[in-house]
Structures are given as C-alpha cells and as structure tokens.
Amino acid sequence: MYKIQFLLVLLLFGPIAAFGQSTAKKQAVNGRNGQKQKSPSALLQSGPMVGYSEMREVKLWVQTKQPARVQIRYHEVEGSATAGAPASTSATTHLTNEVYTNRQTAFTAHLLADQVDPGKTYAYDVLIEGQKVSLPYPTKFQTQSLWQWRTDPPMFRFGVGSCTYVNEANVDRPGTPYGGGYEIFTALAAQKPDFMLWTGDNTYTREVDWNSRSGVLRRYTHTRSLPEMQPLLAATHNYAIWDDHDYGPDDSDRSYWLKEVTLDAFKLFWANPNFIFPESCAGTFEWNDCQFFMLDDRTFRAPDKMPDGPGKAYFSEKQIQWLLDALTFSKATFKFIVTGGQIVNPTKSFENYAIYGTERDRLFKAIADAKIPGVLFLTGDRHHSILHKLDRPGTYPLYDLTISPLTSGPAKPLADELKLPTYVDGTLVTDRNFGILSVSGPAKDRVLNIKVYDQKGTERWTKDVRASELK
C-alpha cells in the first residue's frame, strides 16, 4: 500500500521537482535577474595595479566593467626573506578588504594588504565575485625592508617616465596619430624595477573630456586599459604625480574650473600613500634610504603669461614651505623632488620653472641657505629626455633629470637649449624612452646610477651621481 502511494506521489510531483532543480541550476548559471553571468576575467576592465609599499601594508587597485565584488588573495613567496633571516615556509593565505565597485567611482577598488611582514615578497590573485581571475602574467608585490640599525640600506631600482598618450581615433585630432610605441611598457616591465614613478601627463584629456566628470573618468579608464601596460602595473609598485594633461587642458593652471573632479579621478586611479593638502595631489614616500617629494605644479599655479614677480606662484607659498620643512627634516641620502615641468633649465620658454623666476630663485636660495644635502629633481613634460646640471657657488650642483615621453609624440629642444652651461653633453634622447635609476653601495658611499632606454629597451646613455657629490 505504501509503495503504491509513493509511486503516485512521484508520478504527480516528480516532473515539478525536476523542473525546480533545472530552474535553480539555470538561475545559478544566469545570475541575478536571469541575466547570464560573465566570467571573472570578462568583468575585469584594467589592473590589477600594485600601489604604494610600506613595511606593514601594501595598497592594490582593480577596475571592473560593472558593479562587482572585488578582493585580493595573497600569500608569501617562499625564500623572500631579507638577507640574514630565514625564509618562511608558511602557505597561509590572506584576504584584503572586499569592495563592491560602483559607477560613481568608475568601478575602481582600492584594496589593502595589511597582513604582511617587512622585507617579503607576496604573490596574489584577483577575486571577482569570489572567483579567481586568470591572468597571463605574474602578479606580485613586496614590502619594504626593515634595514635601519641592522644593515646598510639595500640596493633598489625604479623606473621613471612621463607623457603617456593612448590613441582614440574618433576623438583625436585628425592626421598622424600622436601616440604609439606601446611596447615600451613591455621593455619597462622586463627591467623588473621595484617601483615606477609616473612623473606627469600620465593620460591626456581631450576637448571631449575636460568639461565633465564623465569625460575625465572615461579618459582615465581608456588609458589605464591599455593591454601593454597591464604586466607592468601588476608586478611593479606605482607612484604618480600629475602635469597639465592629466590635470586639465593643455598648459592649465589654478583657474581650471574642474580641478576638484580631476583630483578625484587622480585619487581613484592611483594609490599613493598620502596627500599633503586636501586640494592637491602632492605627497611623499620613502624607499630604503631615499625620499621622494611629489610636488603638484598645477593646482596652485598662476597663469604662464602673468608677469613675473612675488605674486606669480608655481608651487605656491604653502607648498614650498612644506617642502623646505620636509627636506630639512629628512635624513634621506638622496632627496628626489618629483614634478611635471623642468626646474633647472634656465630657458624662459614652454612651461619651464624659469618663467616663474622670482619663486624659482627663492626656492634655490632656501635650499642652499638651509644646507640641505642630496637634493635633485626628476621631471617630465618636454617630450625628450635630457640632464641639466646647475653649478652653484659655495655649494653642490643641482641636477634635473627630465625623462619624456613614454608614448606621446617626441619633440626636440630648442637649439639654444643645447648651448646652455647647464646641459650635460650626451644626455639628449629625442625618441620615446624611459629611465631606470638604481641606488646602491654602502651607507657612507651610496651611488645613484641613471640609465636611459629607448622604447625597444636599448640603452642610450648612463651616468653615476655619488651622494658625496651632493653635500
């Protein structure tokens, strides 16, 4: 009797149960609202990018194509311990905070790896909607070493470059494409620098972009999504400062009407460790025994055509005061001042600091009067690379290394600029190029080595600057 009733139940409700199971499986495949879910890889717009590195935390960055849950899973790479300390064999994995990306923030996510130890290397995976994204290139980051009071500062290498133009034919100016040579990022990644310094014009807003938030975020997204750039972003720490094109229109200054929007975009798309002023992208960071002072040459800048005088600001009074205080406080061997435009070049053309001569003279004098050792400048903007050296009576010379462009159109300096006493002979490169700088040697005899490479990765020139020369 019970067997007959059971069979009747199966006959009556079996098809419904089977239909329910089929529907549940279909919904699992199709996702919310019956829409077919994309694979994790298909949801990734750009990145991952490795941001700043400290001893106790590292910031990572990801951008998706639509709202999605994003997280980073990471673990220490065996054998990554600093010299003299045993390598960990722990296979423990950790997770960053989880971020649900949204349209208002251009679907970007800032993710904090805070379960780390000093002097270690970590491999990581990107998780979107809880699933690993498969990537065809290495994804790793490192923490800075605790060397103080223990060893000489470790040797390190970093990349330098500015002026990244990525073509978009339907909104670019007619004629020959301005951007190109994207393989330069492959050559840069092959050098395996510890970090990359993006020294301005890291994207180029166009007429279609700079009058709206939507346009600015779209331009930042378009440049960041360049396929050739992704391996460099994923395995090299990245720090940035802006110049006019990622701040606003060409040659833009403090009058730019949408600077709060571009600052928001800058903070969304880069992962610097700090911002000194709420209205500016200026900041600083340390790497081993060196400190980098990232100066904003746009937010406070008076118009180029304004007559020179005490009221014509470039960095502004408050930014210069912060810089001088920070330089005085710093114990760094090399103190790199990083900004968009050329500082040492005395030519009063283009957007060189020399156009703002009153402020420039004051800054140079203040550095000399304070007897601050180890100062040199890293700049971009000019679409060629060159080294300037300003000899100063009674103190050490000021170097200004300009590295430009990465993918924008190259340009030559004025003929008279190559006749200046500040020009270091043999350092001009008028092709697309990048710099690799390394700092090495014992604490009392540190050496900065500069190498400049073209877009194919061929070395064009090299020079050493000893710390003892900058005292």
CSV table of C-alpha atoms in Angstrom, one decimal:
chain,number,residue,atom,x,y,z
A,1,MET,CA,0.0,0.0,0.0
A,2,TYR,CA,2.7,2.5,1.0
A,3,LYS,CA,4.7,1.6,-2.1
A,4,ILE,CA,1.7,2.4,-4.3
A,5,GLN,CA,1.2,5.8,-2.6
A,6,PHE,CA,4.9,6.6,-3.0
A,7,LEU,CA,4.8,5.8,-6.7
A,8,LEU,CA,1.7,8.0,-7.1
A,9,VAL,CA,3.5,10.9,-5.4
A,10,LEU,CA,6.4,10.6,-7.8
A,11,LEU,CA,4.2,10.5,-10.8
A,12,LEU,CA,2.3,13.6,-9.6
A,13,PHE,CA,5.1,15.8,-8.3
A,14,GLY,CA,8.3,14.3,-9.8
A,15,PRO,CA,8.2,16.5,-13.0
A,16,ILE,CA,7.6,19.6,-10.9
A,17,ALA,CA,10.6,18.8,-8.6
A,18,ALA,CA,12.8,18.1,-11.7
A,19,PHE,CA,11.7,21.4,-13.2
A,20,GLY,CA,12.5,23.2,-10.0
A,21,GLN,CA,16.0,21.7,-9.9
A,22,SER,CA,16.6,22.6,-13.6
A,23,THR,CA,15.4,26.2,-12.9
A,24,ALA,CA,17.7,26.5,-9.9
A,25,LYS,CA,20.7,25.4,-12.0
A,26,LYS,CA,19.8,27.7,-14.8
A,27,GLN,CA,19.5,30.7,-12.4
A,28,ALA,CA,22.9,29.8,-10.9
A,29,VAL,CA,24.4,30.0,-14.4
A,30,ASN,CA,22.5,33.1,-15.5
A,31,GLY,CA,22.9,35.0,-12.2
A,32,ARG,CA,20.8,37.8,-10.8
A,33,ASN,CA,17.6,38.8,-12.7
A,34,GLY,CA,18.0,35.9,-15.0
A,35,GLN,CA,21.0,37.5,-16.8
A,36,LYS,CA,23.9,35.4,-17.8
A,37,GLN,CA,26.9,36.0,-15.6
A,38,LYS,CA,30.2,37.0,-17.1
A,39,SER,CA,33.4,35.1,-16.2
A,40,PRO,CA,35.6,36.9,-13.6
A,41,SER,CA,38.1,37.7,-16.4
A,42,ALA,CA,35.4,39.3,-18.5
A,43,LEU,CA,34.5,41.5,-15.6
A,44,LEU,CA,38.0,43.0,-15.3
A,45,GLN,CA,38.4,46.4,-17.0
A,46,SER,CA,42.0,47.2,-16.0
A,47,GLY,CA,44.6,46.3,-13.5
A,48,PRO,CA,45.4,44.8,-11.1
A,49,MET,CA,47.8,47.6,-10.2
A,50,VAL,CA,50.2,47.5,-7.2
A,51,GLY,CA,50.3,50.8,-5.4
A,52,TYR,CA,52.5,52.0,-2.5
A,53,SER,CA,54.5,49.7,-0.4
A,54,GLU,CA,55.3,50.0,3.3
A,55,MET,CA,56.6,47.6,5.9
A,56,ARG,CA,53.2,46.8,7.3
A,57,GLU,CA,50.8,47.3,4.3
A,58,VAL,CA,50.6,47.5,0.6
A,59,LYS,CA,47.8,49.1,-1.4
A,60,LEU,CA,46.4,47.3,-4.6
A,61,TRP,CA,44.0,48.6,-7.2
A,62,VAL,CA,41.5,47.0,-9.6
A,63,GLN,CA,38.9,48.3,-12.0
A,64,THR,CA,35.8,46.3,-13.2
A,65,LYS,CA,33.5,46.9,-16.1
A,66,GLN,CA,30.3,46.8,-14.0
A,67,PRO,CA,29.3,46.6,-10.3
A,68,ALA,CA,31.1,43.6,-8.8
A,69,ARG,CA,32.6,42.3,-5.5
A,70,VAL,CA,36.4,42.6,-5.7
A,71,GLN,CA,39.0,41.2,-3.3
A,72,ILE,CA,42.7,40.3,-3.4
A,73,ARG,CA,44.0,36.9,-2.0
A,74,TYR,CA,47.7,36.8,-1.3
A,75,HIS,CA,50.5,34.7,0.2
A,76,GLU,CA,54.1,35.0,1.0
A,77,VAL,CA,56.5,33.6,-1.6
A,78,GLU,CA,58.9,31.1,-0.1
A,79,GLY,CA,62.5,32.3,0.1
A,80,SER,CA,61.5,36.0,0.1
A,81,ALA,CA,63.1,36.8,3.4
A,82,THR,CA,65.7,39.6,3.7
A,83,ALA,CA,69.4,38.7,3.8
A,84,GLY,CA,70.4,37.1,7.0
A,85,ALA,CA,66.9,36.0,8.0
A,86,PRO,CA,65.4,32.6,7.4
A,87,ALA,CA,62.7,32.3,4.7
A,88,SER,CA,59.2,31.4,5.8
A,89,THR,CA,57.6,28.2,4.5
A,90,SER,CA,54.1,29.2,5.5
A,91,ALA,CA,51.5,28.6,2.9
A,92,THR,CA,49.0,30.8,4.8
A,93,THR,CA,46.8,32.9,2.5
A,94,HIS,CA,45.3,36.2,3.4
A,95,LEU,CA,42.5,38.4,2.1
A,96,THR,CA,42.2,42.1,1.7
A,97,ASN,CA,39.1,44.1,2.4
A,98,GLU,CA,36.3,43.4,-0.1
A,99,VAL,CA,35.0,46.3,-2.3
A,100,TYR,CA,31.8,46.4,-4.2
A,101,THR,CA,32.6,48.6,-7.2
A,102,ASN,CA,30.1,51.2,-8.5
A,103,ARG,CA,29.6,53.6,-11.4
A,104,GLN,CA,30.2,56.8,-9.2
A,105,THR,CA,33.8,55.8,-8.6
A,106,ALA,CA,34.4,54.4,-12.2
A,107,PHE,CA,34.1,50.9,-10.8
A,108,THR,CA,37.6,51.2,-9.1
A,109,ALA,CA,38.6,49.4,-6.0
A,110,HIS,CA,41.4,50.2,-3.5
A,111,LEU,CA,42.4,47.1,-1.6
A,112,LEU,CA,44.6,46.9,1.5
A,113,ALA,CA,47.0,44.1,2.1
A,114,ASP,CA,47.7,44.6,5.8
A,115,GLN,CA,48.7,41.1,7.0
A,116,VAL,CA,52.3,41.4,5.8
A,117,ASP,CA,55.8,41.4,7.3
A,118,PRO,CA,58.7,43.6,6.3
A,119,GLY,CA,61.1,42.6,3.5
A,120,LYS,CA,58.9,39.9,2.0
A,121,THR,CA,57.5,39.2,-1.5
A,122,TYR,CA,53.9,38.1,-2.0
A,123,ALA,CA,52.1,36.5,-4.8
A,124,TYR,CA,48.4,37.5,-5.2
A,125,ASP,CA,45.2,36.7,-7.1
A,126,VAL,CA,42.3,38.9,-8.0
A,127,LEU,CA,38.9,37.6,-6.9
A,128,ILE,CA,35.8,39.0,-8.6
A,129,GLU,CA,32.5,37.7,-7.3
A,130,GLY,CA,34.6,35.3,-5.3
A,131,GLN,CA,36.2,33.7,-8.3
A,132,LYS,CA,39.9,33.9,-9.3
A,133,VAL,CA,40.7,36.0,-12.4
A,134,SER,CA,43.1,34.1,-14.7
A,135,LEU,CA,45.9,36.4,-15.9
A,136,PRO,CA,48.7,35.6,-18.3
A,137,TYR,CA,51.4,37.5,-16.4
A,138,PRO,CA,52.9,37.5,-12.9
A,139,THR,CA,51.1,39.3,-10.0
A,140,LYS,CA,53.2,40.0,-7.0
A,141,PHE,CA,54.1,42.8,-4.6
A,142,GLN,CA,56.8,43.4,-1.9
A,143,THR,CA,57.0,45.1,1.4
A,144,GLN,CA,59.9,47.4,2.3
A,145,SER,CA,62.8,46.0,4.4
A,146,LEU,CA,63.5,46.8,8.0
A,147,TRP,CA,67.2,47.5,7.5
A,148,GLN,CA,67.6,50.5,9.8
A,149,TRP,CA,70.1,49.9,12.6
A,150,ARG,CA,70.8,46.4,11.2
A,151,THR,CA,72.5,46.6,7.8
A,152,ASP,CA,73.5,49.0,5.0
A,153,PRO,CA,70.5,50.2,3.1
A,154,PRO,CA,69.5,47.7,0.4
A,155,MET,CA,70.1,48.3,-3.3
A,156,PHE,CA,66.9,49.2,-5.3
A,157,ARG,CA,65.9,50.1,-8.8
A,158,PHE,CA,63.0,52.2,-10.1
A,159,GLY,CA,61.5,53.3,-13.4
A,160,VAL,CA,60.8,56.9,-14.4
A,161,GLY,CA,58.6,58.1,-17.3
A,162,SER,CA,56.1,60.8,-18.3
A,163,CYS,CA,53.8,61.6,-21.1
A,164,THR,CA,51.5,58.6,-21.9
A,165,TYR,CA,49.2,59.2,-24.9
A,166,VAL,CA,46.9,56.4,-25.9
A,167,ASN,CA,45.2,57.0,-29.3
A,168,GLU,CA,41.5,57.0,-29.7
A,169,ALA,CA,40.9,57.8,-33.4
A,170,ASN,CA,37.3,59.1,-33.2
A,171,VAL,CA,38.2,61.9,-30.7
A,172,ASP,CA,41.8,62.6,-31.5
A,173,ARG,CA,42.9,65.4,-33.8
A,174,PRO,CA,42.9,64.4,-37.5
A,175,GLY,CA,46.2,63.4,-39.1
A,176,THR,CA,49.1,61.2,-37.9
A,177,PRO,CA,48.3,59.5,-34.6
A,178,TYR,CA,50.1,61.3,-31.7
A,179,GLY,CA,50.6,58.2,-29.6
A,180,GLY,CA,52.4,55.0,-30.3
A,181,GLY,CA,55.3,52.7,-29.3
A,182,TYR,CA,53.2,50.9,-26.6
A,183,GLU,CA,55.8,48.1,-26.5
A,184,ILE,CA,57.8,50.5,-24.3
A,185,PHE,CA,55.8,49.1,-21.3
A,186,THR,CA,56.9,45.6,-22.2
A,187,ALA,CA,60.5,46.8,-22.2
A,188,LEU,CA,60.0,48.6,-18.9
A,189,ALA,CA,58.5,45.6,-17.2
A,190,ALA,CA,61.4,43.4,-18.5
A,191,GLN,CA,63.7,45.6,-16.3
A,192,LYS,CA,61.8,44.5,-13.2
A,193,PRO,CA,62.1,47.7,-11.3
A,194,ASP,CA,61.0,47.8,-7.7
A,195,PHE,CA,58.6,50.6,-8.4
A,196,MET,CA,57.6,53.0,-11.2
A,197,LEU,CA,57.5,56.8,-11.0
A,198,TRP,CA,54.9,58.3,-13.3
A,199,THR,CA,56.0,62.0,-13.5
A,200,GLY,CA,53.0,63.7,-15.1
A,201,ASP,CA,50.8,63.6,-18.2
A,202,ASN,CA,50.0,60.1,-17.3
A,203,THR,CA,47.0,60.4,-19.5
A,204,TYR,CA,45.9,63.1,-22.0
A,205,THR,CA,42.4,64.6,-21.5
A,206,ARG,CA,40.9,65.8,-24.8
A,207,GLU,CA,38.4,68.5,-25.7
A,208,VAL,CA,35.7,65.8,-25.3
A,209,ASP,CA,36.8,65.1,-21.8
A,210,TRP,CA,37.8,68.0,-19.6
A,211,ASN,CA,34.4,69.7,-19.2
A,212,SER,CA,32.7,66.8,-17.5
A,213,ARG,CA,33.3,64.2,-14.8
A,214,SER,CA,32.1,61.5,-17.2
A,215,GLY,CA,34.7,62.6,-19.8
A,216,VAL,CA,37.5,62.7,-17.3
A,217,LEU,CA,36.7,59.3,-15.8
A,218,ARG,CA,36.3,57.8,-19.3
A,219,ARG,CA,39.8,59.2,-20.4
A,220,TYR,CA,41.5,57.8,-17.3
A,221,THR,CA,39.8,54.5,-17.9
A,222,HIS,CA,40.8,54.4,-21.6
A,223,THR,CA,44.5,55.0,-20.9
A,224,ARG,CA,44.6,52.6,-17.9
A,225,SER,CA,43.1,49.8,-20.0
A,226,LEU,CA,46.0,49.7,-22.5
A,227,PRO,CA,46.9,45.9,-22.7
A,228,GLU,CA,50.6,46.5,-23.0
A,229,MET,CA,50.6,48.4,-19.7
A,230,GLN,CA,49.0,45.6,-17.6
A,231,PRO,CA,52.0,43.4,-16.8
A,232,LEU,CA,54.0,46.4,-15.5
A,233,LEU,CA,51.1,47.6,-13.3
A,234,ALA,CA,50.5,44.1,-11.9
A,235,ALA,CA,54.1,43.4,-10.6
A,236,THR,CA,55.7,46.8,-10.0
A,237,HIS,CA,54.7,49.3,-7.3
A,238,ASN,CA,53.4,52.6,-8.8
A,239,TYR,CA,53.6,56.2,-7.6
A,240,ALA,CA,52.4,59.2,-9.6
A,241,ILE,CA,52.2,63.0,-9.8
A,242,TRP,CA,50.3,64.9,-12.5
A,243,ASP,CA,51.1,67.6,-15.0
A,244,ASP,CA,48.7,69.6,-17.2
A,245,HIS,CA,47.2,66.9,-19.4
A,246,ASP,CA,46.0,64.6,-16.6
A,247,TYR,CA,45.0,67.7,-14.6
A,248,GLY,CA,43.1,69.5,-17.3
A,249,PRO,CA,43.6,71.2,-20.7
A,250,ASP,CA,47.0,71.9,-22.2
A,251,ASP,CA,49.0,74.4,-20.1
A,252,SER,CA,46.2,74.6,-17.5
A,253,ASP,CA,46.7,76.4,-14.2
A,254,ARG,CA,44.9,77.2,-11.0
A,255,SER,CA,42.0,78.7,-13.0
A,256,TYR,CA,40.9,75.3,-14.3
A,257,TRP,CA,37.3,75.0,-13.4
A,258,LEU,CA,37.0,71.2,-12.9
A,259,LYS,CA,40.2,70.6,-10.9
A,260,GLU,CA,38.2,69.1,-8.0
A,261,VAL,CA,37.0,66.5,-10.5
A,262,THR,CA,40.4,65.6,-11.9
A,263,LEU,CA,41.8,65.4,-8.4
A,264,ASP,CA,39.1,62.9,-7.5
A,265,ALA,CA,39.9,61.0,-10.7
A,266,PHE,CA,43.6,61.0,-9.8
A,267,LYS,CA,42.9,59.6,-6.3
A,268,LEU,CA,40.6,57.0,-7.8
A,269,PHE,CA,43.1,55.7,-10.3
A,270,TRP,CA,46.4,56.0,-8.4
A,271,ALA,CA,47.3,54.5,-5.0
A,272,ASN,CA,49.8,57.0,-3.4
A,273,PRO,CA,50.3,56.7,0.3
A,274,ASN,CA,49.4,60.2,1.3
A,275,PHE,CA,48.2,63.7,0.2
A,276,ILE,CA,49.6,66.7,2.0
A,277,PHE,CA,46.9,69.1,1.1
A,278,PRO,CA,43.2,68.3,0.6
A,279,GLU,CA,43.0,70.2,-2.7
A,280,SER,CA,46.2,68.8,-4.2
A,281,CYS,CA,47.9,65.6,-5.2
A,282,ALA,CA,51.2,66.5,-3.6
A,283,GLY,CA,52.7,63.8,-1.3
A,284,THR,CA,55.9,62.0,-0.2
A,285,PHE,CA,57.2,58.5,0.3
A,286,GLU,CA,60.4,56.7,1.3
A,287,TRP,CA,62.1,53.8,-0.2
A,288,ASN,CA,65.1,52.5,1.8
A,289,ASP,CA,67.4,55.4,2.4
A,290,CYS,CA,65.8,57.7,-0.2
A,291,GLN,CA,62.8,60.0,0.0
A,292,PHE,CA,60.6,61.2,-2.9
A,293,PHE,CA,58.8,64.6,-2.7
A,294,MET,CA,55.9,64.6,-5.2
A,295,LEU,CA,55.1,68.2,-6.0
A,296,ASP,CA,51.9,69.5,-7.6
A,297,ASP,CA,52.8,72.0,-10.3
A,298,ARG,CA,49.2,72.8,-11.4
A,299,THR,CA,46.7,73.3,-8.6
A,300,PHE,CA,48.3,76.5,-7.2
A,301,ARG,CA,50.0,77.7,-10.4
A,302,ALA,CA,49.4,81.2,-11.7
A,303,PRO,CA,48.9,81.6,-15.5
A,304,ASP,CA,52.1,81.3,-17.5
A,305,LYS,CA,51.5,84.7,-19.2
A,306,MET,CA,51.2,86.6,-15.9
A,307,PRO,CA,54.2,89.0,-15.4
A,308,ASP,CA,56.8,87.5,-13.1
A,309,GLY,CA,57.1,88.8,-9.6
A,310,PRO,CA,56.5,87.8,-5.9
A,311,GLY,CA,52.8,87.1,-6.7
A,312,LYS,CA,53.4,84.7,-9.5
A,313,ALA,CA,53.1,81.3,-7.9
A,314,TYR,CA,54.2,78.0,-9.4
A,315,PHE,CA,54.2,75.6,-6.4
A,316,SER,CA,52.8,78.3,-4.1
A,317,GLU,CA,54.0,79.6,-0.8
A,318,LYS,CA,52.4,76.9,1.4
A,319,GLN,CA,53.7,74.0,-0.8
A,320,ILE,CA,57.2,75.4,-0.8
A,321,GLN,CA,57.1,75.9,2.9
A,322,TRP,CA,56.0,72.3,3.4
A,323,LEU,CA,58.8,71.1,1.0
A,324,LEU,CA,61.5,73.1,2.8
A,325,ASP,CA,60.3,71.8,6.2
A,326,ALA,CA,60.2,68.2,4.9
A,327,LEU,CA,63.6,68.4,3.2
A,328,THR,CA,65.1,69.8,6.4
A,329,PHE,CA,63.6,67.0,8.5
A,330,SER,CA,64.5,64.3,6.0
A,331,LYS,CA,67.5,62.0,6.8
A,332,ALA,CA,67.4,60.6,3.2
A,333,THR,CA,70.7,60.1,1.3
A,334,PHE,CA,69.1,61.2,-2.0
A,335,LYS,CA,66.1,63.6,-1.8
A,336,PHE,CA,64.3,63.4,-5.1
A,337,ILE,CA,61.9,66.3,-5.9
A,338,VAL,CA,59.5,64.9,-8.5
A,339,THR,CA,57.3,67.2,-10.5
A,340,GLY,CA,55.9,67.7,-14.0
A,341,GLY,CA,57.9,70.5,-15.6
A,342,GLN,CA,61.6,71.3,-15.9
A,343,ILE,CA,63.1,73.1,-12.9
A,344,VAL,CA,66.8,73.6,-13.5
A,345,ASN,CA,66.7,74.5,-17.2
A,346,PRO,CA,67.1,78.4,-17.3
A,347,THR,CA,65.3,78.7,-20.6
A,348,LYS,CA,62.2,81.0,-20.3
A,349,SER,CA,60.1,79.1,-22.8
A,350,PHE,CA,57.4,76.5,-22.8
A,351,GLU,CA,56.4,75.9,-19.2
A,352,ASN,CA,59.8,75.8,-17.6
A,353,TYR,CA,60.1,77.0,-14.0
A,354,ALA,CA,62.3,79.8,-15.3
A,355,ILE,CA,59.1,81.6,-16.4
A,356,TYR,CA,58.4,81.9,-12.6
A,357,GLY,CA,61.9,83.2,-11.9
A,358,THR,CA,61.1,85.0,-8.6
A,359,GLU,CA,59.8,81.9,-7.0
A,360,ARG,CA,62.5,79.7,-8.6
A,361,ASP,CA,65.3,81.9,-7.2
A,362,ARG,CA,63.7,81.9,-3.8
A,363,LEU,CA,63.5,78.1,-3.7
A,364,PHE,CA,67.1,77.5,-4.9
A,365,LYS,CA,68.4,80.0,-2.3
A,366,ALA,CA,66.3,78.5,0.5
A,367,ILE,CA,67.7,75.0,-0.3
A,368,ALA,CA,71.3,76.4,-0.3
A,369,ASP,CA,70.8,78.5,2.9
A,370,ALA,CA,69.4,75.5,4.8
A,371,LYS,CA,72.4,73.5,3.7
A,372,ILE,CA,70.2,70.5,2.7
A,373,PRO,CA,72.3,67.8,1.2
A,374,GLY,CA,71.3,65.3,-1.5
A,375,VAL,CA,68.6,67.2,-3.4
A,376,LEU,CA,68.0,66.5,-7.1
A,377,PHE,CA,65.0,66.9,-9.4
A,378,LEU,CA,63.1,64.3,-11.6
A,379,THR,CA,60.8,65.9,-14.2
A,380,GLY,CA,59.0,65.3,-17.4
A,381,ASP,CA,56.8,67.3,-19.9
A,382,ARG,CA,59.2,68.2,-22.6
A,383,HIS,CA,58.8,65.1,-24.9
A,384,HIS,CA,62.6,64.4,-24.9
A,385,SER,CA,65.0,63.3,-22.2
A,386,ILE,CA,67.9,65.3,-21.0
A,387,LEU,CA,70.0,66.0,-18.0
A,388,HIS,CA,70.7,69.5,-16.7
A,389,LYS,CA,73.2,70.4,-14.0
A,390,LEU,CA,73.3,73.8,-12.4
A,391,ASP,CA,76.6,74.7,-10.7
A,392,ARG,CA,76.1,76.9,-7.6
A,393,PRO,CA,78.9,78.9,-5.9
A,394,GLY,CA,79.6,77.7,-2.4
A,395,THR,CA,77.5,74.5,-2.6
A,396,TYR,CA,76.9,71.4,-4.6
A,397,PRO,CA,75.3,71.4,-8.1
A,398,LEU,CA,71.6,70.8,-8.7
A,399,TYR,CA,70.7,68.1,-11.2
A,400,ASP,CA,67.5,67.9,-13.1
A,401,LEU,CA,66.8,64.6,-14.9
A,402,THR,CA,63.9,65.0,-17.5
A,403,ILE,CA,62.5,61.7,-18.8
A,404,SER,CA,59.9,62.0,-21.6
A,405,PRO,CA,58.0,60.8,-23.5
A,406,LEU,CA,56.7,57.3,-22.9
A,407,THR,CA,54.1,57.0,-25.7
A,408,SER,CA,53.4,60.6,-26.7
A,409,GLY,CA,55.0,62.2,-29.8
A,410,PRO,CA,58.7,63.0,-29.3
A,411,ALA,CA,60.0,66.6,-29.7
A,412,LYS,CA,63.4,68.3,-29.8
A,413,PRO,CA,64.6,71.1,-27.5
A,414,LEU,CA,65.4,74.5,-28.9
A,415,ALA,CA,68.8,74.7,-30.5
A,416,ASP,CA,69.8,77.3,-27.9
A,417,GLU,CA,69.0,74.9,-25.0
A,418,LEU,CA,71.8,72.6,-26.1
A,419,LYS,CA,74.3,75.6,-25.8
A,420,LEU,CA,73.4,76.2,-22.2
A,421,PRO,CA,76.0,75.7,-19.5
A,422,THR,CA,73.5,73.5,-17.6
A,423,TYR,CA,73.2,70.9,-20.4
A,424,VAL,CA,75.1,67.7,-19.7
A,425,ASP,CA,76.6,66.7,-23.0
A,426,GLY,CA,75.4,63.4,-24.5
A,427,THR,CA,72.2,63.1,-22.5
A,428,LEU,CA,69.7,64.2,-25.1
A,429,VAL,CA,67.3,61.5,-26.3
A,430,THR,CA,64.6,62.5,-28.8
A,431,ASP,CA,62.9,59.1,-29.2
A,432,ARG,CA,60.3,57.6,-26.9
A,433,ASN,CA,62.2,56.4,-23.8
A,434,PHE,CA,62.2,55.6,-20.1
A,435,GLY,CA,64.7,55.8,-17.2
A,436,ILE,CA,65.9,53.1,-14.8
A,437,LEU,CA,67.5,54.5,-11.8
A,438,SER,CA,69.3,52.4,-9.1
A,439,VAL,CA,70.7,53.3,-5.7
A,440,SER,CA,73.4,51.0,-4.4
A,441,GLY,CA,76.6,50.9,-2.3
A,442,PRO,CA,77.3,51.1,1.5
A,443,ALA,CA,75.6,53.7,3.6
A,444,LYS,CA,78.5,56.0,3.6
A,445,ASP,CA,79.1,55.8,-0.2
A,446,ARG,CA,75.8,55.5,-1.9
A,447,VAL,CA,75.7,55.8,-5.7
A,448,LEU,CA,72.8,56.8,-8.0
A,449,ASN,CA,73.1,55.2,-11.4
A,450,ILE,CA,71.0,56.6,-14.2
A,451,LYS,CA,70.3,54.6,-17.4
A,452,VAL,CA,68.0,55.8,-20.2
A,453,TYR,CA,66.5,53.2,-22.6
A,454,ASP,CA,64.5,53.6,-25.8
A,455,GLN,CA,61.1,52.0,-26.4
A,456,LYS,CA,62.7,48.8,-27.6
A,457,GLY,CA,64.7,48.5,-24.4
A,458,THR,CA,68.1,49.5,-25.9
A,459,GLU,CA,70.3,51.5,-23.5
A,460,ARG,CA,71.0,55.0,-24.8
A,461,TRP,CA,73.2,56.5,-22.0
A,462,THR,CA,74.3,56.0,-18.4
A,463,LYS,CA,75.7,58.2,-15.7
A,464,ASP,CA,76.6,57.9,-12.0
A,465,VAL,CA,76.0,60.5,-9.3
A,466,ARG,CA,77.6,59.9,-6.0
A,467,ALA,CA,75.9,61.0,-2.8
A,468,SER,CA,79.2,62.6,-1.7
A,469,GLU,CA,78.9,65.0,-4.7
A,470,LEU,CA,75.7,66.4,-3.3
A,471,LYS,CA,76.9,67.8,0.0
